[in-house]
Amino acid sequence: MDNHIKVPQGEKITMQGDVLNVPNNPIVPFVEGDGTGPDIWKASVRVLDAAVEKAYGGQRKISWMEVYAGEKATQVYGENEWLPQGTLDAFDEYLVGIKGPLTTPVGGGIRSINVALRQELDLYACVRPVQYFPGVPSPVKNPEQVDMTIFRENTEDIYAGIEYMAGTEGAQKMRDFLVNEMGVTKIRFPDSSSFGVKPVSREGTERLVRAAIQYALDNGRKSVTLVHKGNIMKFTEGGFRDWGYDLAKREFGGVEIDGGPWLQLPGGIVIKDVIADAFLQQIILRPAEYDVIATLNLNGDYISDALAAQVGGIGIAPGANINYVTGHAIFEATHGTAPKYAGKDVINPSSVILSGEMLLRHLGWTEAADLIIASIGKTIGQKVVTYDFARLMDNPTQVGTTAFGDALIANM
Ligand SMILES: NC(=O)C1=CN([C@@H]2O[C@H](COP(=O)(O)OP(=O)(O)OC[C@H]3O[C@@H](n4cnc5c(N)ncnc54)[C@H](OP(=O)(O)O)[C@@H]3O)[C@@H](O)[C@H]2O)C=CC1
Ligand SMILES: O=C(O)CCC(=O)C(=O)O
Ligand SMILES: [Mg+2]
């Protein structure tokens, strides 16, 4: 940590064995985020604090500690300081944190700070529950049938960032290695190709699939579906499928149904798999058949936004990045910075509020978390919504970010 970070009164959350030890006034680091991040955080923190106050009457309170990443870090720490070591140290030391979205340029420029945080802290499971709140406008006929939790592998795949731009020395070396040493003949335009590497490991797959199955067991879910493109990428995405099934047999007692490959665990949970493109049409046509989803990093990114759209969009799509072994967790919305709405106090804060709800539940503060869920349901039921829902509803009361937060607090 460093002297840019002001540590508030409070205590650290710690991990004892595999159990989180949560004091009544835990210090929780937060990153406000770029673009609409500050608008959203301002509303969200009030809602989270109000829920805790209402649930525990002052016995419990989060001590929020601001840490910096993205554009604000460059203002506080200086040019090119996008992800200061002090921020990484704070998330490491205080275990559980929350962040707003951070900008990543397309093409050149810095690599994703969001991805870097996940990799640096080894937050291997990106957990994104997708649930429907009655009254939310949806493009599908039966959005209430969508009730899935995505477990997206968060540290491997093409997100490792190993890629070489066409024409550079790196790309030429890759080309020469592949053509001359590996005997590859199928690169269509070798001299003008960029190259990327997609590492997918058995260990990385196993810890992600283990977390997904454990979640299914702990939450009384019906199935875990491994989503992959293993027909084409046989050893990476196909490996993910095979290693996932192996783990389900070895560690969870899965037995083959009708000769496999689908498995049934003692207690009834079904482990199945589906190829990613087919999955993307089936979640629209037959969403009720899918429950917990375990998938690779890039598939999980696409699936997160696609599934969010079915229940109202990424304005209401929370998430968490978790390492279940060390206890480290950073909660964050599925959406990005939505920069065109920055500073306008119009954006929907629900994704970050529901990410905070997940954080509270993770701490074991279920009463406060339940208040938030009930209040979002009630407020949407009253048709008090931000622009993203209002434009698809009949006779809504459209409110801004701050006023939506006020309505949530009033409805607790
Ligand atoms: N984890 C992270 O921090 C992430 C960061 N990013 C980064 O964010 C930046 C912008 O990315 P972009 O592709 O535009 O994606 P965004 O998710 O930022 O926004 C795309 C569109 O989604 C809708 N949307 C997003 N957030 C909300 C919200 N809270 N309430 C209502 N609607 C919302 C808006 O739709 P409409 O225009 O219809 O109103 C918006 O224009 C990029 O730099 C990207 O790298 C992206 C994803 C995740
Ligand atoms: O880091 C980014 O800019 C994008 C991340 C993203 O899309 C996601 O986490 O879903
Ligand atoms: Mg994404």
PDB file of N, CA, C and O in Angstrom, residues 261-327:
ATOM      1  N   PRO A 261     -21.460 -38.910 -23.112  1.00  0.00           N
ATOM      2  CA  PRO A 261     -20.534 -38.309 -22.157  1.00  0.00           C
ATOM      3  C   PRO A 261     -21.235 -37.609 -20.984  1.00  0.00           C
ATOM      4  O   PRO A 261     -20.575 -37.246 -20.036  1.00  0.00           O
ATOM      5  N   TRP A 262     -22.569 -37.374 -21.094  1.00  0.00           N
ATOM      6  CA  TRP A 262     -23.249 -36.703 -19.978  1.00  0.00           C
ATOM      7  C   TRP A 262     -23.117 -37.554 -18.724  1.00  0.00           C
ATOM      8  O   TRP A 262     -23.069 -38.787 -18.798  1.00  0.00           O
ATOM      9  N   LEU A 263     -23.077 -36.853 -17.585  1.00  0.00           N
ATOM     10  CA  LEU A 263     -22.902 -37.545 -16.300  1.00  0.00           C
ATOM     11  C   LEU A 263     -24.022 -37.159 -15.346  1.00  0.00           C
ATOM     12  O   LEU A 263     -24.634 -36.093 -15.484  1.00  0.00           O
ATOM     13  N   GLN A 264     -24.247 -38.032 -14.373  1.00  0.00           N
ATOM     14  CA  GLN A 264     -25.125 -37.659 -13.259  1.00  0.00           C
ATOM     15  C   GLN A 264     -24.334 -37.794 -11.967  1.00  0.00           C
ATOM     16  O   GLN A 264     -23.632 -38.787 -11.757  1.00  0.00           O
ATOM     17  N   LEU A 265     -24.443 -36.779 -11.111  1.00  0.00           N
ATOM     18  CA  LEU A 265     -23.770 -36.843  -9.815  1.00  0.00           C
ATOM     19  C   LEU A 265     -24.714 -37.469  -8.795  1.00  0.00           C
ATOM     20  O   LEU A 265     -25.936 -37.382  -8.952  1.00  0.00           O
ATOM     21  N   PRO A 266     -24.170 -38.084  -7.742  1.00  0.00           N
ATOM     22  CA  PRO A 266     -25.036 -38.553  -6.667  1.00  0.00           C
ATOM     23  C   PRO A 266     -25.860 -37.343  -6.191  1.00  0.00           C
ATOM     24  O   PRO A 266     -25.303 -36.280  -5.976  1.00  0.00           O
ATOM     25  N   GLY A 267     -27.155 -37.485  -6.057  1.00  0.00           N
ATOM     26  CA  GLY A 267     -27.989 -36.321  -5.714  1.00  0.00           C
ATOM     27  C   GLY A 267     -28.708 -35.765  -6.929  1.00  0.00           C
ATOM     28  O   GLY A 267     -29.669 -35.029  -6.779  1.00  0.00           O
ATOM     29  N   GLY A 268     -28.228 -36.126  -8.134  1.00  0.00           N
ATOM     30  CA  GLY A 268     -29.030 -35.840  -9.316  1.00  0.00           C
ATOM     31  C   GLY A 268     -28.527 -34.790 -10.289  1.00  0.00           C
ATOM     32  O   GLY A 268     -29.032 -34.692 -11.402  1.00  0.00           O
ATOM     33  N   ILE A 269     -27.564 -33.951  -9.880  1.00  0.00           N
ATOM     34  CA  ILE A 269     -27.105 -32.904 -10.804  1.00  0.00           C
ATOM     35  C   ILE A 269     -26.540 -33.544 -12.075  1.00  0.00           C
ATOM     36  O   ILE A 269     -25.762 -34.503 -12.014  1.00  0.00           O
ATOM     37  N   VAL A 270     -26.950 -33.007 -13.229  1.00  0.00           N
ATOM     38  CA  VAL A 270     -26.473 -33.512 -14.516  1.00  0.00           C
ATOM     39  C   VAL A 270     -25.314 -32.631 -14.994  1.00  0.00           C
ATOM     40  O   VAL A 270     -25.392 -31.404 -14.927  1.00  0.00           O
ATOM     41  N   ILE A 271     -24.245 -33.278 -15.457  1.00  0.00           N
ATOM     42  CA  ILE A 271     -23.132 -32.555 -16.075  1.00  0.00           C
ATOM     43  C   ILE A 271     -23.227 -32.830 -17.575  1.00  0.00           C
ATOM     44  O   ILE A 271     -23.229 -33.990 -17.997  1.00  0.00           O
ATOM     45  N   LYS A 272     -23.362 -31.788 -18.377  1.00  0.00           N
ATOM     46  CA  LYS A 272     -23.511 -31.991 -19.815  1.00  0.00           C
ATOM     47  C   LYS A 272     -22.623 -31.006 -20.551  1.00  0.00           C
ATOM     48  O   LYS A 272     -21.977 -30.155 -19.930  1.00  0.00           O
ATOM     49  N   ASP A 273     -22.582 -31.116 -21.878  1.00  0.00           N
ATOM     50  CA  ASP A 273     -21.812 -30.130 -22.629  1.00  0.00           C
ATOM     51  C   ASP A 273     -22.544 -29.764 -23.898  1.00  0.00           C
ATOM     52  O   ASP A 273     -23.402 -30.510 -24.375  1.00  0.00           O
ATOM     53  N   VAL A 274     -22.202 -28.593 -24.421  1.00  0.00           N
ATOM     54  CA  VAL A 274     -22.809 -28.138 -25.667  1.00  0.00           C
ATOM     55  C   VAL A 274     -21.783 -27.269 -26.394  1.00  0.00           C
ATOM     56  O   VAL A 274     -20.970 -26.583 -25.761  1.00  0.00           O
ATOM     57  N   ILE A 275     -21.829 -27.333 -27.707  1.00  0.00           N
ATOM     58  CA  ILE A 275     -20.911 -26.524 -28.520  1.00  0.00           C
ATOM     59  C   ILE A 275     -21.416 -25.080 -28.526  1.00  0.00           C
ATOM     60  O   ILE A 275     -22.623 -24.819 -28.577  1.00  0.00           O
ATOM     61  N   ALA A 276     -20.477 -24.142 -28.453  1.00  0.00           N
ATOM     62  CA  ALA A 276     -20.822 -22.745 -28.123  1.00  0.00           C
ATOM     63  C   ALA A 276     -21.818 -22.104 -29.090  1.00  0.00           C
ATOM     64  O   ALA A 276     -22.713 -21.368 -28.658  1.00  0.00           O
ATOM     65  N   ASP A 277     -21.699 -22.349 -30.380  1.00  0.00           N
ATOM     66  CA  ASP A 277     -22.625 -21.681 -31.307  1.00  0.00           C
ATOM     67  C   ASP A 277     -24.048 -22.210 -31.117  1.00  0.00           C
ATOM     68  O   ASP A 277     -25.018 -21.448 -31.072  1.00  0.00           O
ATOM     69  N   ALA A 278     -24.165 -23.521 -30.959  1.00  0.00           N
ATOM     70  CA  ALA A 278     -25.490 -24.097 -30.711  1.00  0.00           C
ATOM     71  C   ALA A 278     -26.062 -23.562 -29.398  1.00  0.00           C
ATOM     72  O   ALA A 278     -27.257 -23.261 -29.292  1.00  0.00           O
ATOM     73  N   PHE A 279     -25.180 -23.410 -28.419  1.00  0.00           N
ATOM     74  CA  PHE A 279     -25.627 -22.894 -27.116  1.00  0.00           C
ATOM     75  C   PHE A 279     -26.260 -21.506 -27.264  1.00  0.00           C
ATOM     76  O   PHE A 279     -27.298 -21.218 -26.680  1.00  0.00           O
ATOM     77  N   LEU A 280     -25.636 -20.673 -28.090  1.00  0.00           N
ATOM     78  CA  LEU A 280     -26.131 -19.294 -28.215  1.00  0.00           C
ATOM     79  C   LEU A 280     -27.515 -19.230 -28.850  1.00  0.00           C
ATOM     80  O   LEU A 280     -28.269 -18.285 -28.616  1.00  0.00           O
ATOM     81  N   GLN A 281     -27.888 -20.235 -29.659  1.00  0.00           N
ATOM     82  CA  GLN A 281     -29.277 -20.217 -30.125  1.00  0.00           C
ATOM     83  C   GLN A 281     -30.203 -20.908 -29.126  1.00  0.00           C
ATOM     84  O   GLN A 281     -31.340 -20.510 -28.936  1.00  0.00           O
ATOM     85  N   GLN A 282     -29.697 -21.926 -28.439  1.00  0.00           N
ATOM     86  CA  GLN A 282     -30.571 -22.642 -27.496  1.00  0.00           C
ATOM     87  C   GLN A 282     -30.951 -21.795 -26.280  1.00  0.00           C
ATOM     88  O   GLN A 282     -32.036 -21.958 -25.730  1.00  0.00           O
ATOM     89  N   ILE A 283     -30.065 -20.873 -25.871  1.00  0.00           N
ATOM     90  CA  ILE A 283     -30.449 -20.053 -24.700  1.00  0.00           C
ATOM     91  C   ILE A 283     -31.598 -19.115 -25.055  1.00  0.00           C
ATOM     92  O   ILE A 283     -32.307 -18.631 -24.175  1.00  0.00           O
ATOM     93  N   ILE A 284     -31.808 -18.880 -26.332  1.00  0.00           N
ATOM     94  CA  ILE A 284     -32.968 -18.067 -26.733  1.00  0.00           C
ATOM     95  C   ILE A 284     -34.195 -18.960 -26.928  1.00  0.00           C
ATOM     96  O   ILE A 284     -35.293 -18.632 -26.485  1.00  0.00           O
ATOM     97  N   LEU A 285     -33.993 -20.133 -27.525  1.00  0.00           N
ATOM     98  CA  LEU A 285     -35.138 -21.006 -27.822  1.00  0.00           C
ATOM     99  C   LEU A 285     -35.567 -21.853 -26.622  1.00  0.00           C
ATOM    100  O   LEU A 285     -36.755 -22.096 -26.437  1.00  0.00           O
ATOM    101  N   ARG A 286     -34.574 -22.336 -25.832  1.00  0.00           N
ATOM    102  CA  ARG A 286     -34.915 -23.269 -24.736  1.00  0.00           C
ATOM    103  C   ARG A 286     -34.123 -22.942 -23.465  1.00  0.00           C
ATOM    104  O   ARG A 286     -33.390 -23.782 -22.937  1.00  0.00           O
ATOM    105  N   PRO A 287     -34.271 -21.711 -22.962  1.00  0.00           N
ATOM    106  CA  PRO A 287     -33.437 -21.293 -21.821  1.00  0.00           C
ATOM    107  C   PRO A 287     -33.643 -22.141 -20.570  1.00  0.00           C
ATOM    108  O   PRO A 287     -32.722 -22.288 -19.768  1.00  0.00           O
ATOM    109  N   ALA A 288     -34.840 -22.710 -20.406  1.00  0.00           N
ATOM    110  CA  ALA A 288     -35.119 -23.454 -19.169  1.00  0.00           C
ATOM    111  C   ALA A 288     -34.228 -24.695 -19.042  1.00  0.00           C
ATOM    112  O   ALA A 288     -34.102 -25.255 -17.948  1.00  0.00           O
ATOM    113  N   GLU A 289     -33.613 -25.120 -20.158  1.00  0.00           N
ATOM    114  CA  GLU A 289     -32.771 -26.329 -20.093  1.00  0.00           C
ATOM    115  C   GLU A 289     -31.374 -26.058 -19.553  1.00  0.00           C
ATOM    116  O   GLU A 289     -30.577 -26.978 -19.393  1.00  0.00           O
ATOM    117  N   TYR A 290     -31.057 -24.796 -19.320  1.00  0.00           N
ATOM    118  CA  TYR A 290     -29.705 -24.465 -18.861  1.00  0.00           C
ATOM    119  C   TYR A 290     -29.739 -23.790 -17.502  1.00  0.00           C
ATOM    120  O   TYR A 290     -30.638 -23.014 -17.197  1.00  0.00           O
ATOM    121  N   ASP A 291     -28.705 -24.084 -16.716  1.00  0.00           N
ATOM    122  CA  ASP A 291     -28.715 -23.707 -15.312  1.00  0.00           C
ATOM    123  C   ASP A 291     -27.358 -23.097 -14.939  1.00  0.00           C
ATOM    124  O   ASP A 291     -27.138 -21.919 -15.164  1.00  0.00           O
ATOM    125  N   VAL A 292     -26.414 -23.902 -14.454  1.00  0.00           N
ATOM    126  CA  VAL A 292     -25.065 -23.388 -14.212  1.00  0.00           C
ATOM    127  C   VAL A 292     -24.243 -23.644 -15.481  1.00  0.00           C
ATOM    128  O   VAL A 292     -24.318 -24.730 -16.066  1.00  0.00           O
ATOM    129  N   ILE A 293     -23.481 -22.638 -15.904  1.00  0.00           N
ATOM    130  CA  ILE A 293     -22.702 -22.724 -17.129  1.00  0.00           C
ATOM    131  C   ILE A 293     -21.225 -22.620 -16.760  1.00  0.00           C
ATOM    132  O   ILE A 293     -20.845 -21.697 -16.033  1.00  0.00           O
ATOM    133  N   ALA A 294     -20.399 -23.548 -17.258  1.00  0.00           N
ATOM    134  CA  ALA A 294     -18.946 -23.434 -17.056  1.00  0.00           C
ATOM    135  C   ALA A 294     -18.312 -23.307 -18.430  1.00  0.00           C
ATOM    136  O   ALA A 294     -18.548 -24.141 -19.310  1.00  0.00           O
ATOM    137  N   THR A 295     -17.520 -22.264 -18.625  1.00  0.00           N
ATOM    138  CA  THR A 295     -16.987 -22.047 -19.964  1.00  0.00           C
ATOM    139  C   THR A 295     -15.652 -21.334 -19.933  1.00  0.00           C
ATOM    140  O   THR A 295     -15.186 -20.887 -18.881  1.00  0.00           O
ATOM    141  N   LEU A 296     -15.044 -21.243 -21.117  1.00  0.00           N
ATOM    142  CA  LEU A 296     -13.729 -20.599 -21.225  1.00  0.00           C
ATOM    143  C   LEU A 296     -13.904 -19.079 -21.250  1.00  0.00           C
ATOM    144  O   LEU A 296     -15.014 -18.575 -21.367  1.00  0.00           O
ATOM    145  N   ASN A 297     -12.776 -18.393 -21.212  1.00  0.00           N
ATOM    146  CA  ASN A 297     -12.761 -16.946 -21.013  1.00  0.00           C
ATOM    147  C   ASN A 297     -13.516 -16.174 -22.107  1.00  0.00           C
ATOM    148  O   ASN A 297     -14.444 -15.406 -21.811  1.00  0.00           O
ATOM    149  N   LEU A 298     -13.160 -16.395 -23.369  1.00  0.00           N
ATOM    150  CA  LEU A 298     -13.795 -15.603 -24.437  1.00  0.00           C
ATOM    151  C   LEU A 298     -15.259 -15.985 -24.617  1.00  0.00           C
ATOM    152  O   LEU A 298     -16.122 -15.112 -24.753  1.00  0.00           O
ATOM    153  N   ASN A 299     -15.552 -17.292 -24.605  1.00  0.00           N
ATOM    154  CA  ASN A 299     -16.964 -17.704 -24.685  1.00  0.00           C
ATOM    155  C   ASN A 299     -17.766 -17.036 -23.574  1.00  0.00           C
ATOM    156  O   ASN A 299     -18.887 -16.570 -23.780  1.00  0.00           O
ATOM    157  N   GLY A 300     -17.183 -17.018 -22.370  1.00  0.00           N
ATOM    158  CA  GLY A 300     -17.893 -16.472 -21.216  1.00  0.00           C
ATOM    159  C   GLY A 300     -18.159 -14.984 -21.365  1.00  0.00           C
ATOM    160  O   GLY A 300     -19.189 -14.480 -20.909  1.00  0.00           O
ATOM    161  N   ASP A 301     -17.248 -14.281 -22.012  1.00  0.00           N
ATOM    162  CA  ASP A 301     -17.433 -12.848 -22.255  1.00  0.00           C
ATOM    163  C   ASP A 301     -18.641 -12.639 -23.171  1.00  0.00           C
ATOM    164  O   ASP A 301     -19.547 -11.846 -22.880  1.00  0.00           O
ATOM    165  N   TYR A 302     -18.689 -13.375 -24.278  1.00  0.00           N
ATOM    166  CA  TYR A 302     -19.811 -13.235 -25.227  1.00  0.00           C
ATOM    167  C   TYR A 302     -21.136 -13.665 -24.579  1.00  0.00           C
ATOM    168  O   TYR A 302     -22.160 -13.000 -24.711  1.00  0.00           O
ATOM    169  N   ILE A 303     -21.076 -14.810 -23.897  1.00  0.00           N
ATOM    170  CA  ILE A 303     -22.307 -15.372 -23.320  1.00  0.00           C
ATOM    171  C   ILE A 303     -22.881 -14.426 -22.258  1.00  0.00           C
ATOM    172  O   ILE A 303     -24.101 -14.261 -22.152  1.00  0.00           O
ATOM    173  N   SER A 304     -21.988 -13.762 -21.496  1.00  0.00           N
ATOM    174  CA  SER A 304     -22.453 -12.860 -20.428  1.00  0.00           C
ATOM    175  C   SER A 304     -23.347 -11.763 -20.981  1.00  0.00           C
ATOM    176  O   SER A 304     -24.427 -11.486 -20.448  1.00  0.00           O
ATOM    177  N   ASP A 305     -22.902 -11.096 -22.045  1.00  0.00           N
ATOM    178  CA  ASP A 305     -23.700  -9.991 -22.586  1.00  0.00           C
ATOM    179  C   ASP A 305     -24.950 -10.516 -23.283  1.00  0.00           C
ATOM    180  O   ASP A 305     -26.030  -9.916 -23.200  1.00  0.00           O
ATOM    181  N   ALA A 306     -24.824 -11.661 -23.972  1.00  0.00           N
ATOM    182  CA  ALA A 306     -25.980 -12.218 -24.693  1.00  0.00           C
ATOM    183  C   ALA A 306     -27.081 -12.617 -23.711  1.00  0.00           C
ATOM    184  O   ALA A 306     -28.258 -12.295 -23.912  1.00  0.00           O
ATOM    185  N   LEU A 307     -26.699 -13.285 -22.645  1.00  0.00           N
ATOM    186  CA  LEU A 307     -27.708 -13.714 -21.662  1.00  0.00           C
ATOM    187  C   LEU A 307     -28.299 -12.513 -20.929  1.00  0.00           C
ATOM    188  O   LEU A 307     -29.496 -12.467 -20.646  1.00  0.00           O
ATOM    189  N   ALA A 308     -27.446 -11.516 -20.634  1.00  0.00           N
ATOM    190  CA  ALA A 308     -27.936 -10.308 -19.955  1.00  0.00           C
ATOM    191  C   ALA A 308     -29.041  -9.663 -20.785  1.00  0.00           C
ATOM    192  O   ALA A 308     -30.050  -9.186 -20.241  1.00  0.00           O
ATOM    193  N   ALA A 309     -28.882  -9.661 -22.104  1.00  0.00           N
ATOM    194  CA  ALA A 309     -29.887  -9.029 -22.971  1.00  0.00           C
ATOM    195  C   ALA A 309     -31.261  -9.666 -22.790  1.00  0.00           C
ATOM    196  O   ALA A 309     -32.283  -8.988 -22.876  1.00  0.00           O
ATOM    197  N   GLN A 310     -31.278 -10.972 -22.515  1.00  0.00           N
ATOM    198  CA  GLN A 310     -32.565 -11.668 -22.384  1.00  0.00           C
ATOM    199  C   GLN A 310     -33.333 -11.254 -21.128  1.00  0.00           C
ATOM    200  O   GLN A 310     -34.538 -11.439 -21.056  1.00  0.00           O
ATOM    201  N   VAL A 311     -32.616 -10.739 -20.134  1.00  0.00           N
ATOM    202  CA  VAL A 311     -33.299 -10.318 -18.904  1.00  0.00           C
ATOM    203  C   VAL A 311     -33.223  -8.798 -18.727  1.00  0.00           C
ATOM    204  O   VAL A 311     -33.339  -8.304 -17.611  1.00  0.00           O
ATOM    205  N   GLY A 312     -33.036  -8.068 -19.810  1.00  0.00           N
ATOM    206  CA  GLY A 312     -33.120  -6.606 -19.722  1.00  0.00           C
ATOM    207  C   GLY A 312     -31.865  -5.859 -20.108  1.00  0.00           C
ATOM    208  O   GLY A 312     -31.877  -4.637 -20.192  1.00  0.00           O
ATOM    209  N   GLY A 313     -30.755  -6.566 -20.303  1.00  0.00           N
ATOM    210  CA  GLY A 313     -29.547  -5.889 -20.782  1.00  0.00           C
ATOM    211  C   GLY A 313     -28.468  -5.774 -19.723  1.00  0.00           C
ATOM    212  O   GLY A 313     -28.660  -6.121 -18.551  1.00  0.00           O
ATOM    213  N   ILE A 314     -27.330  -5.202 -20.153  1.00  0.00           N
ATOM    214  CA  ILE A 314     -26.184  -5.154 -19.241  1.00  0.00           C
ATOM    215  C   ILE A 314     -26.315  -4.051 -18.192  1.00  0.00           C
ATOM    216  O   ILE A 314     -25.442  -3.892 -17.347  1.00  0.00           O
ATOM    217  N   GLY A 315     -27.429  -3.319 -18.204  1.00  0.00           N
ATOM    218  CA  GLY A 315     -27.707  -2.395 -17.094  1.00  0.00           C
ATOM    219  C   GLY A 315     -28.078  -3.136 -15.816  1.00  0.00           C
ATOM    220  O   GLY A 315     -28.105  -2.559 -14.730  1.00  0.00           O
ATOM    221  N   ILE A 316     -28.355  -4.437 -15.944  1.00  0.00           N
ATOM    222  CA  ILE A 316     -28.774  -5.213 -14.758  1.00  0.00           C
ATOM    223  C   ILE A 316     -28.057  -6.569 -14.766  1.00  0.00           C
ATOM    224  O   ILE A 316     -28.666  -7.624 -14.666  1.00  0.00           O
ATOM    225  N   ALA A 317     -26.721  -6.517 -14.883  1.00  0.00           N
ATOM    226  CA  ALA A 317     -25.926  -7.734 -15.042  1.00  0.00           C
ATOM    227  C   ALA A 317     -24.712  -7.692 -14.115  1.00  0.00           C
ATOM    228  O   ALA A 317     -23.666  -7.153 -14.454  1.00  0.00           O
ATOM    229  N   PRO A 318     -24.854  -8.272 -12.915  1.00  0.00           N
ATOM    230  CA  PRO A 318     -23.764  -8.199 -11.937  1.00  0.00           C
ATOM    231  C   PRO A 318     -22.736  -9.315 -12.111  1.00  0.00           C
ATOM    232  O   PRO A 318     -22.940 -10.248 -12.895  1.00  0.00           O
ATOM    233  N   GLY A 319     -21.667  -9.226 -11.334  1.00  0.00           N
ATOM    234  CA  GLY A 319     -20.677 -10.296 -11.387  1.00  0.00           C
ATOM    235  C   GLY A 319     -19.654 -10.202 -10.274  1.00  0.00           C
ATOM    236  O   GLY A 319     -19.613  -9.242  -9.500  1.00  0.00           O
ATOM    237  N   ALA A 320     -18.825 -11.251 -10.221  1.00  0.00           N
ATOM    238  CA  ALA A 320     -17.750 -11.318  -9.231  1.00  0.00           C
ATOM    239  C   ALA A 320     -16.585 -12.070  -9.838  1.00  0.00           C
ATOM    240  O   ALA A 320     -16.784 -12.968 -10.653  1.00  0.00           O
ATOM    241  N   ASN A 321     -15.378 -11.671  -9.453  1.00  0.00           N
ATOM    242  CA  ASN A 321     -14.169 -12.407  -9.839  1.00  0.00           C
ATOM    243  C   ASN A 321     -13.604 -13.002  -8.560  1.00  0.00           C
ATOM    244  O   ASN A 321     -13.262 -12.259  -7.634  1.00  0.00           O
ATOM    245  N   ILE A 322     -13.517 -14.329  -8.506  1.00  0.00           N
ATOM    246  CA  ILE A 322     -13.230 -14.972  -7.209  1.00  0.00           C
ATOM    247  C   ILE A 322     -12.109 -16.005  -7.327  1.00  0.00           C
ATOM    248  O   ILE A 322     -12.035 -16.744  -8.307  1.00  0.00           O
ATOM    249  N   ASN A 323     -11.257 -16.042  -6.301  1.00  0.00           N
ATOM    250  CA  ASN A 323     -10.359 -17.176  -6.108  1.00  0.00           C
ATOM    251  C   ASN A 323     -10.860 -17.895  -4.853  1.00  0.00           C
ATOM    252  O   ASN A 323     -10.739 -17.372  -3.741  1.00  0.00           O
ATOM    253  N   TYR A 324     -11.474 -19.056  -5.043  1.00  0.00           N
ATOM    254  CA  TYR A 324     -12.118 -19.748  -3.919  1.00  0.00           C
ATOM    255  C   TYR A 324     -11.105 -20.330  -2.941  1.00  0.00           C
ATOM    256  O   TYR A 324     -11.473 -20.687  -1.824  1.00  0.00           O
ATOM    257  N   VAL A 325      -9.843 -20.426  -3.346  1.00  0.00           N
ATOM    258  CA  VAL A 325      -8.829 -21.013  -2.462  1.00  0.00           C
ATOM    259  C   VAL A 325      -8.250 -19.946  -1.529  1.00  0.00           C
ATOM    260  O   VAL A 325      -8.179 -20.141  -0.317  1.00  0.00           O
ATOM    261  N   THR A 326      -7.885 -18.785  -2.095  1.00  0.00           N
ATOM    262  CA  THR A 326      -7.266 -17.747  -1.262  1.00  0.00           C
ATOM    263  C   THR A 326      -8.304 -16.842  -0.602  1.00  0.00           C
ATOM    264  O   THR A 326      -7.991 -16.127   0.350  1.00  0.00           O
ATOM    265  N   GLY A 327      -9.528 -16.832  -1.142  1.00  0.00           N
ATOM    266  CA  GLY A 327     -10.573 -15.954  -0.598  1.00  0.00           C
ATOM    267  C   GLY A 327     -10.623 -14.592  -1.267  1.00  0.00           C
ATOM    268  O   GLY A 327     -11.500 -13.783  -0.960  1.00  0.00           O
TER     269      GLY A 327
END
